Coordinates of C-alpha atoms (C1' of nucleotides) in Angstrom, one line a residue:
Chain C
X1 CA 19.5 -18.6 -54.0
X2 CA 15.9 -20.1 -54.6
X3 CA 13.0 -19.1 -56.0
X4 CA 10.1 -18.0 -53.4
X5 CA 7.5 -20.7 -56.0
X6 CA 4.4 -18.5 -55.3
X7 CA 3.2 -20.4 -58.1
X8 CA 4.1 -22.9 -60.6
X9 CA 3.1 -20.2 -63.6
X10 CA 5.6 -19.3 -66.2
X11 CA 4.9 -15.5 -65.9
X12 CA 5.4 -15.6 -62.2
X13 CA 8.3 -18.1 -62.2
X14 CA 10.2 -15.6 -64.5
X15 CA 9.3 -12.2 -62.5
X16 CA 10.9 -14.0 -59.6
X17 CA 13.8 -14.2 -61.3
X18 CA 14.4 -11.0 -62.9
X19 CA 10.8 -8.7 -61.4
X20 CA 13.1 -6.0 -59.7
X21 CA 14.6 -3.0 -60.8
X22 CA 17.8 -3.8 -61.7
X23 CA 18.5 -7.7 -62.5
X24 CA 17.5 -7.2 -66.3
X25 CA 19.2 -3.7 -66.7
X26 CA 22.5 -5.7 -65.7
X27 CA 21.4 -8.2 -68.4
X28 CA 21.2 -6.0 -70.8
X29 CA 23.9 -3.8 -70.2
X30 CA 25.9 -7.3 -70.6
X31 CA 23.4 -8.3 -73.6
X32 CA 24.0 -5.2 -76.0
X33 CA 26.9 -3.4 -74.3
X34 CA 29.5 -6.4 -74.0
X35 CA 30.1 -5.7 -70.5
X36 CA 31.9 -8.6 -68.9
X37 CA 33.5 -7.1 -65.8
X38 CA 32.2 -5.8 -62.3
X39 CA 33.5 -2.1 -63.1
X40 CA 32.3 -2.2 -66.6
X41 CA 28.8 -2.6 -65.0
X42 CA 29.1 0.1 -62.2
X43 CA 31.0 2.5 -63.9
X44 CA 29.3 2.6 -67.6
X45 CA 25.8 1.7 -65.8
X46 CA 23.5 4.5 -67.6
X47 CA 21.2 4.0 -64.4
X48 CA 23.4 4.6 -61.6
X49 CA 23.5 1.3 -60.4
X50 CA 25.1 1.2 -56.2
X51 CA 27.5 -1.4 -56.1
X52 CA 26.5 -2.9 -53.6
X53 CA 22.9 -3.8 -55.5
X54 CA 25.6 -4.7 -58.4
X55 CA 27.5 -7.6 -56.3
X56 CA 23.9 -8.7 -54.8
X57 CA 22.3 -9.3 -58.0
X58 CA 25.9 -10.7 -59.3
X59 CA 25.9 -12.9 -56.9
X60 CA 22.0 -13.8 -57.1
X61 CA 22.2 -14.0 -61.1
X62 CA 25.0 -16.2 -60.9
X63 CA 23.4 -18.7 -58.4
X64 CA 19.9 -18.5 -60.2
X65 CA 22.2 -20.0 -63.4
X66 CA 21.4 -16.6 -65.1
X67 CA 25.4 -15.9 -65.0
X68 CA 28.9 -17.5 -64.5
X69 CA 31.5 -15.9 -62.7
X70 CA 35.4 -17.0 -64.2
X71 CA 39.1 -15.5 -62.4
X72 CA 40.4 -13.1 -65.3
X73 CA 44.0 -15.0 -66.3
X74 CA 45.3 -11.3 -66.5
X75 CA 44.3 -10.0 -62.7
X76 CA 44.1 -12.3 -59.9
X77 CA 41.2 -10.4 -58.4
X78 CA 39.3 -9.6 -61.3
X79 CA 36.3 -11.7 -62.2
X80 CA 34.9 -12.2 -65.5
X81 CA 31.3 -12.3 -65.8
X82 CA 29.5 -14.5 -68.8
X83 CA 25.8 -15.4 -69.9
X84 CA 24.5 -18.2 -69.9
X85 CA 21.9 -20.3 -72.7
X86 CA 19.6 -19.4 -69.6
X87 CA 20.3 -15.8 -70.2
X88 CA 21.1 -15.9 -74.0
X89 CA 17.4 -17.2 -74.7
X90 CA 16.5 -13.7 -73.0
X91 CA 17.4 -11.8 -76.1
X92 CA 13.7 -11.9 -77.3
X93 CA 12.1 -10.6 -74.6
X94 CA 14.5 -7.8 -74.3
X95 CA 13.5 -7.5 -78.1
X96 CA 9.6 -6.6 -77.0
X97 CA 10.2 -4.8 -73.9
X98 CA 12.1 -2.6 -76.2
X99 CA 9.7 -2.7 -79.2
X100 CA 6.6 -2.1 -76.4
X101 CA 8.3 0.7 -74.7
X102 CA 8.8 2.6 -77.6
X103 CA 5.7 3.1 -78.4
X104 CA 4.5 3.8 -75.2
X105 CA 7.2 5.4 -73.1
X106 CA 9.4 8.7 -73.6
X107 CA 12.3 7.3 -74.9
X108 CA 15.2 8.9 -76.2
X109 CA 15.8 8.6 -79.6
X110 CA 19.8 7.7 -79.0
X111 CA 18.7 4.8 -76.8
X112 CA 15.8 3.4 -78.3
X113 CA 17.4 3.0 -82.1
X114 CA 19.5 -0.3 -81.1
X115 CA 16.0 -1.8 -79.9
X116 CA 13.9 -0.5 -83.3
X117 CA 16.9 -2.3 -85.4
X118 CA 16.1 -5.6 -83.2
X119 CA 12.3 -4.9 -83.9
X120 CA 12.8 -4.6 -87.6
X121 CA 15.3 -7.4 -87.8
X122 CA 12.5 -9.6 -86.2
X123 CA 13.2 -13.3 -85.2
X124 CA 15.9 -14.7 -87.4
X125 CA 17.7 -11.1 -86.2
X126 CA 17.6 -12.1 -82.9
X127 CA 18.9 -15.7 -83.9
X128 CA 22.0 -14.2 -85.6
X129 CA 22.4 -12.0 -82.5
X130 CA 22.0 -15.3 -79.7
X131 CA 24.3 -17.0 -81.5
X132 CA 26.8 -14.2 -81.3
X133 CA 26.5 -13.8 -77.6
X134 CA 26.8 -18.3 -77.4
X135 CA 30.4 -17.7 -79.3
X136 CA 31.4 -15.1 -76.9
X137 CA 30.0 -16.2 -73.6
X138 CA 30.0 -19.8 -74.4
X139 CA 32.6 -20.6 -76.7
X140 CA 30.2 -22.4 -78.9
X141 CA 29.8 -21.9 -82.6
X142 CA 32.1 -20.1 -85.0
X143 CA 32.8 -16.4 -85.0
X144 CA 32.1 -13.5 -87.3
X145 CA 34.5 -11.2 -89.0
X146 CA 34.5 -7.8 -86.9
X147 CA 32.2 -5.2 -87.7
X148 CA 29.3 -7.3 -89.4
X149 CA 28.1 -8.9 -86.3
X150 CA 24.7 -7.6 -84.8
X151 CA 26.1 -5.9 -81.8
X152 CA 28.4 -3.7 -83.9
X153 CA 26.2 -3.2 -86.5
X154 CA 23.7 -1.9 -83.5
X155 CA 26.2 0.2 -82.1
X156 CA 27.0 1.8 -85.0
X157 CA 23.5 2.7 -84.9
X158 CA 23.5 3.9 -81.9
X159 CA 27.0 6.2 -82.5
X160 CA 25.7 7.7 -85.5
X161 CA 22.7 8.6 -83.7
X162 CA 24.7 10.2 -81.4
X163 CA 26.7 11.9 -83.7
X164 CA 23.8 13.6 -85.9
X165 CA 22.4 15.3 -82.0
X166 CA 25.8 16.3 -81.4
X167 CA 25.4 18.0 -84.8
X168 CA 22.2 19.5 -84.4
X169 CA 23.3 20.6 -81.1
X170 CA 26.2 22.4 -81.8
Chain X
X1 CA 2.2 8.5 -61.0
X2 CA 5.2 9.7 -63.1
X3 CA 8.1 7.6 -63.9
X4 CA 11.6 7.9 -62.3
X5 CA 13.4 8.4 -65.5
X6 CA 16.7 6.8 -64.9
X7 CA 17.5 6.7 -68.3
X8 CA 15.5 7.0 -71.6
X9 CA 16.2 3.1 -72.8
X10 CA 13.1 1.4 -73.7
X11 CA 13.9 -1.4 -72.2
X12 CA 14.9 0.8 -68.4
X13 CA 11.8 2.7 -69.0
X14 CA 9.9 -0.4 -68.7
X15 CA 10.8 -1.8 -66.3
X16 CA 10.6 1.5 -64.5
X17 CA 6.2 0.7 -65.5
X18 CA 6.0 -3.1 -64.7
X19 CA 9.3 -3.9 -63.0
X20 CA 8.3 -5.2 -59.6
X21 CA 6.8 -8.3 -58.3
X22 CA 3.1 -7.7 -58.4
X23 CA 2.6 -5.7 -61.8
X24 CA 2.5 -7.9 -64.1
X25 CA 1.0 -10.3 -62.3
X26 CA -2.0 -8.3 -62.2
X27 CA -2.2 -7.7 -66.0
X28 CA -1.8 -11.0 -66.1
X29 CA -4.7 -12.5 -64.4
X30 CA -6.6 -9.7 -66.4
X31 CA -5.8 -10.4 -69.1
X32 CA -5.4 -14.4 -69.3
X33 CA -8.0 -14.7 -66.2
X34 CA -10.6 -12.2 -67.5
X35 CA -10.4 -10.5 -63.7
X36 CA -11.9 -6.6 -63.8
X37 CA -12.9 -6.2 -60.3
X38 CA -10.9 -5.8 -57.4
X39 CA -12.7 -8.3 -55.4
X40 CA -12.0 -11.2 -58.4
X41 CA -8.1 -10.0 -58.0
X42 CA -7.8 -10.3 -54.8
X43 CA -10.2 -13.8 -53.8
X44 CA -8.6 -15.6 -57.1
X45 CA -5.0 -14.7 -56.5
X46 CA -3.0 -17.8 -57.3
X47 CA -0.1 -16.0 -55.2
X48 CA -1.8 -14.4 -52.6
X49 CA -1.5 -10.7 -53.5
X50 CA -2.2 -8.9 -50.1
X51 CA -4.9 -5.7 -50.7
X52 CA -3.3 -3.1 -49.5
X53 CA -0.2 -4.1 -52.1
X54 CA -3.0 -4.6 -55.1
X55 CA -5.2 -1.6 -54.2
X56 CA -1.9 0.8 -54.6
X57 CA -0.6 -1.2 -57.8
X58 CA -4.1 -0.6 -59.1
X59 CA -4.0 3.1 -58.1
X60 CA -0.4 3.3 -60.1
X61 CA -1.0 1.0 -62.9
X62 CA -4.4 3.8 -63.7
X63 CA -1.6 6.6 -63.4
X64 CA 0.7 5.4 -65.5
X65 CA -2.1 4.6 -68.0
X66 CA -2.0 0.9 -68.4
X67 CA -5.6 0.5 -67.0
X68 CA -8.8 2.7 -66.4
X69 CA -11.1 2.5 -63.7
X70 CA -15.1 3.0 -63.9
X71 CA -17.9 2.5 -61.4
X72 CA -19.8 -0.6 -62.5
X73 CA -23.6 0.5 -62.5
X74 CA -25.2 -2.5 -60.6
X75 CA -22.7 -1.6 -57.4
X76 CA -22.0 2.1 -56.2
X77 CA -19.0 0.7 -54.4
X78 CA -18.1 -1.6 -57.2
X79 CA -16.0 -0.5 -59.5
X80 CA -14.7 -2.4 -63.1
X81 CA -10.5 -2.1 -63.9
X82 CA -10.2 -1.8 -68.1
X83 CA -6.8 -2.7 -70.1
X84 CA -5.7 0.0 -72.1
X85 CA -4.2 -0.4 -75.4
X86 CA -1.2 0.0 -73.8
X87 CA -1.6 -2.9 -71.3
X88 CA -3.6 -4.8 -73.9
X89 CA 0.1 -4.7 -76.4
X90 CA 1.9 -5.8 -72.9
X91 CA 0.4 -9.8 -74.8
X92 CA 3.9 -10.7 -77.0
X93 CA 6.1 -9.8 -73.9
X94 CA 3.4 -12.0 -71.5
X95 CA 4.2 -14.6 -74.2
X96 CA 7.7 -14.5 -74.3
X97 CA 7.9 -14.5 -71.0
X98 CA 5.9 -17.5 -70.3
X99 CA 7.9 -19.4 -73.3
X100 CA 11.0 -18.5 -71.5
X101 CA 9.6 -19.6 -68.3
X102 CA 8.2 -22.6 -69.7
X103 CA 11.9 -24.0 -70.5
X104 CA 13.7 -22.5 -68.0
X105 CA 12.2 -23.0 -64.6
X106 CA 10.1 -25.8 -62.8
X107 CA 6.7 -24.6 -64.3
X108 CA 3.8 -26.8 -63.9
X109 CA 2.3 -28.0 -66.3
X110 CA -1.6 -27.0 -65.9
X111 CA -0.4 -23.3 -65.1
X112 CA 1.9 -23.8 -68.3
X113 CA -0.1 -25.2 -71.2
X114 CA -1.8 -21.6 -71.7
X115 CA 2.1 -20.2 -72.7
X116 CA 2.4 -23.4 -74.5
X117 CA -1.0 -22.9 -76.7
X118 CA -0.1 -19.1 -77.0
X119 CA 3.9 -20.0 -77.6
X120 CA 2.8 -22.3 -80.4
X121 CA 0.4 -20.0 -82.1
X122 CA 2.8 -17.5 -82.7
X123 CA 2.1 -13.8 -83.6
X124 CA -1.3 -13.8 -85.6
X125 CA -2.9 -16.0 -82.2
X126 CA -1.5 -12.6 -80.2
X127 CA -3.1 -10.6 -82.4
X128 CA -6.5 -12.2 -82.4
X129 CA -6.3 -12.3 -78.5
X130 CA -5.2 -8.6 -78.4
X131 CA -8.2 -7.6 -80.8
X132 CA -10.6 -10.2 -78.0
X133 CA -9.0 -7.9 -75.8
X134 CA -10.1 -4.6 -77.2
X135 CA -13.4 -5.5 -78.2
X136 CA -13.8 -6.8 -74.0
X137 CA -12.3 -4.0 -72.6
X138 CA -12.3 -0.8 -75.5
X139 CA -16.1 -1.9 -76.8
X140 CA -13.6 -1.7 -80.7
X141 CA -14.5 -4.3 -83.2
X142 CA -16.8 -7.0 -83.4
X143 CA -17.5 -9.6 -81.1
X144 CA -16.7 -13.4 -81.4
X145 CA -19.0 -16.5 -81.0
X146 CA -18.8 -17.4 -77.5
X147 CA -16.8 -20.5 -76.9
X148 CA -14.4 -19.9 -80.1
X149 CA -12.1 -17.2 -78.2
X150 CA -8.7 -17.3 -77.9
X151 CA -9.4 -17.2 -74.2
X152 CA -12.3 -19.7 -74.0
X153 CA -9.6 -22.3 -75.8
X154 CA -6.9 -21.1 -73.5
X155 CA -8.9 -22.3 -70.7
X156 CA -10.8 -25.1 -72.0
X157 CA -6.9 -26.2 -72.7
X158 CA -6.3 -25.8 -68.9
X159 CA -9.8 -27.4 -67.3
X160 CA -8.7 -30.2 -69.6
X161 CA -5.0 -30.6 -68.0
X162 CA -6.7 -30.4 -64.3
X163 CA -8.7 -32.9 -65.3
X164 CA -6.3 -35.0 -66.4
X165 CA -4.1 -34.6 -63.3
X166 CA -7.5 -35.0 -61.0
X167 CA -7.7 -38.6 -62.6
X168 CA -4.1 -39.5 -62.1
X169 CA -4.2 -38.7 -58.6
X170 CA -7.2 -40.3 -57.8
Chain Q
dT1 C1' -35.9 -3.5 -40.7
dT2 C1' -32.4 -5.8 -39.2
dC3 C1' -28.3 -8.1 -40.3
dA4 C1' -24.8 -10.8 -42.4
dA5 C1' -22.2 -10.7 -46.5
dC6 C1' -19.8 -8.0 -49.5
dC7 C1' -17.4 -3.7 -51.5
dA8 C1' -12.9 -1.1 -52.4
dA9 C1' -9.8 0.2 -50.0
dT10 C1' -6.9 2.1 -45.5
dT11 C1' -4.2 1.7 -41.3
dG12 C1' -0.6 0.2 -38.2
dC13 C1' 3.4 -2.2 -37.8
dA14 C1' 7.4 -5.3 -38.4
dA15 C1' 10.5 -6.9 -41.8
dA16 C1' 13.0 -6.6 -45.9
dA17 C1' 15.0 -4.1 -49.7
dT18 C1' 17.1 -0.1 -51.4
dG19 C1' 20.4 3.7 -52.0
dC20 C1' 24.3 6.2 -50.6
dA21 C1' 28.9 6.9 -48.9
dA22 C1' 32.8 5.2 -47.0
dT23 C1' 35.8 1.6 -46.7
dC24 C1' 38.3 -2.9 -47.4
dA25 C1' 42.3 -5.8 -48.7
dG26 C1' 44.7 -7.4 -52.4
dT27 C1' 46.8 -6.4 -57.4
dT28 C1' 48.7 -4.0 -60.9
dT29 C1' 51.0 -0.1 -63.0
dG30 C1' 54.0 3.8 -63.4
Chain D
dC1 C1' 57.0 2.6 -53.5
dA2 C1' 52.8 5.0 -54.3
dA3 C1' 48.8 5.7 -56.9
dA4 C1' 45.2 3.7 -59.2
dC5 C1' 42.3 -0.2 -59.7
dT6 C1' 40.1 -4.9 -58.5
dG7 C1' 35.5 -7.0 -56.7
dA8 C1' 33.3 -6.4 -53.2
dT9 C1' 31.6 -5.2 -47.8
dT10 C1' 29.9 -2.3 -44.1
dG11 C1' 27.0 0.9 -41.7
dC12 C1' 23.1 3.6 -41.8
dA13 C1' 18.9 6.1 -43.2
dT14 C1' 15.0 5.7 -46.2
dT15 C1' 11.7 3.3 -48.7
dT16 C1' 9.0 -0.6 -49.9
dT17 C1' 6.8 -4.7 -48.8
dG18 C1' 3.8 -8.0 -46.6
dC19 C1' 0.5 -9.2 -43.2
dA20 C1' -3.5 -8.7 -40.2
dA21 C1' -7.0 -6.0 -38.7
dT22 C1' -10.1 -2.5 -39.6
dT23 C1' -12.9 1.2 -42.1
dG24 C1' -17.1 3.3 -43.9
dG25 C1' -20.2 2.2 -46.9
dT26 C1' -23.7 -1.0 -49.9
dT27 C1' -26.5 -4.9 -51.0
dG28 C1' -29.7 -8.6 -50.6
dA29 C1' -32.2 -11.8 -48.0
dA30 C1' -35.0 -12.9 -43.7

DNA sequence: TTCAACCAATTGCAAAATGCAATCAGTTTG
DNA sequence: CAAACTGATTGCATTTTGCAATTGGTTGAA
């Protein structure tokens, strides 16, 4: 896989890698959800992803240097999917897209309180949060005790948000 | 123009407004190129946008809100393309993105010294190019002394890195 | 007053990407 | 041994893209 190089500009450089519909969804679903396996991605995607757009942008991702596919010790046919620093270093502009398109698109509240937590918690946030994923993905670093890292503390969030609907629902 | 809605994620919904090849490269040159006609979009083009592709992206992008249209009153066919507050806030994710970019993938480096400048300036440079924006484009606030914009340094930055590179060569 | 240059698109068409459903062969679990 | 699960692949219809040519109109200079 290489870049078409329409131009030796940052902007455009990056929207060749990830300008479509679905490359940073995948990203983010493995970003903030944890998802490291193939079905993990089709099955939980909130989108609807087709799987075959899933294995093409796998397979794309992962020769753009975006991802690293690994054999899962525990089933020979299962892969396991992992970011790279490439992908890691993404964390901030998820970070805007999110703080941009709540202001300006109809989000939901449910799925737009994980990114106003990443707005408020601003850069060293996102730090705390990269150096989570590099642990997980990378192996690099030291780890956190459960339940204080930033992806739990987001989910949590995101569960009680969930939980005070069902609430007002019911 | 109305959105497909896949999900209400920020981040989905977002890319559901700008996620495609040519969107954002539009803004871009807008915004960082100081392009309002359709003419200057399509004759400038560093990657050779085709008209049919940028006259329905224009059409959308005035749908969806991120930039208004008006005839220009020395031209009855002419007619001048406006950011929108909403397109004018798209500047921290053009930054991150072009900081990403800038580390990531085989930028050049006259095309790259603008995300460098705005990279290094941080958030209170964005702000005083978003607030160059409005005042260009909204007619809000008060205007600057011409040569002391964010966007006349941005590009006195670049002239001066062609330059350079013109010398080399020759 | 004629005419070339310019204006924002539109049209026709081939190629590529997308989306959907069905399917695949191998692996694990009950 | 069968059912469920693994990461995909295939076939096919639809949609989007990209390119080149063209449109109907405007402008400015000769």
């Amino acid at each position: 896989m290489t870049l078409d190089r329409r131009s030796g500009c940052p902007i455009n450089l990056s929207l060749e890698v990830f300008g479509d519909r679905w490359s940073l969804i995948i990203l983010r679903d493995m970003i903030f959800g944890g998802r490291r396996h193939f079905r993990e991605l089709l099955n939980h995607s909130m989108e609807g992803i087709a799987s075959n757009i899933l294995a093409d942008r796998l397979k794309r991702l992962v020769e753009l240097g975006m991802l690293t596919r690994t054999d899962d010790p525990t089933h020979k046919q299962k892969a396991i999917y992992s970011l790279t620093e490439m992908s890691i270093t993404l964390v901030p502009i998820m970070a805007q897209l999110g703080a941009w398109g709540r202001v300006w698109l109809p989000v939901t509240e449910d799925l737009s309180i994980r990114a106003k937590l990443l707005e408020e918690g601003g850069p060293s946030l996102w730090d705390d949060f990269m150096n989570e994923l590099r642990f997980e993905h990378l192996g690099i670093g030291t780890p956190k005790p459960a339940g204080t890292t930033v992806r739990a503390r987001l989910h949590a969030a995101y569960q009680a948000v969930v939980e005070a609907q069902a609430r007002k629902a019911s």
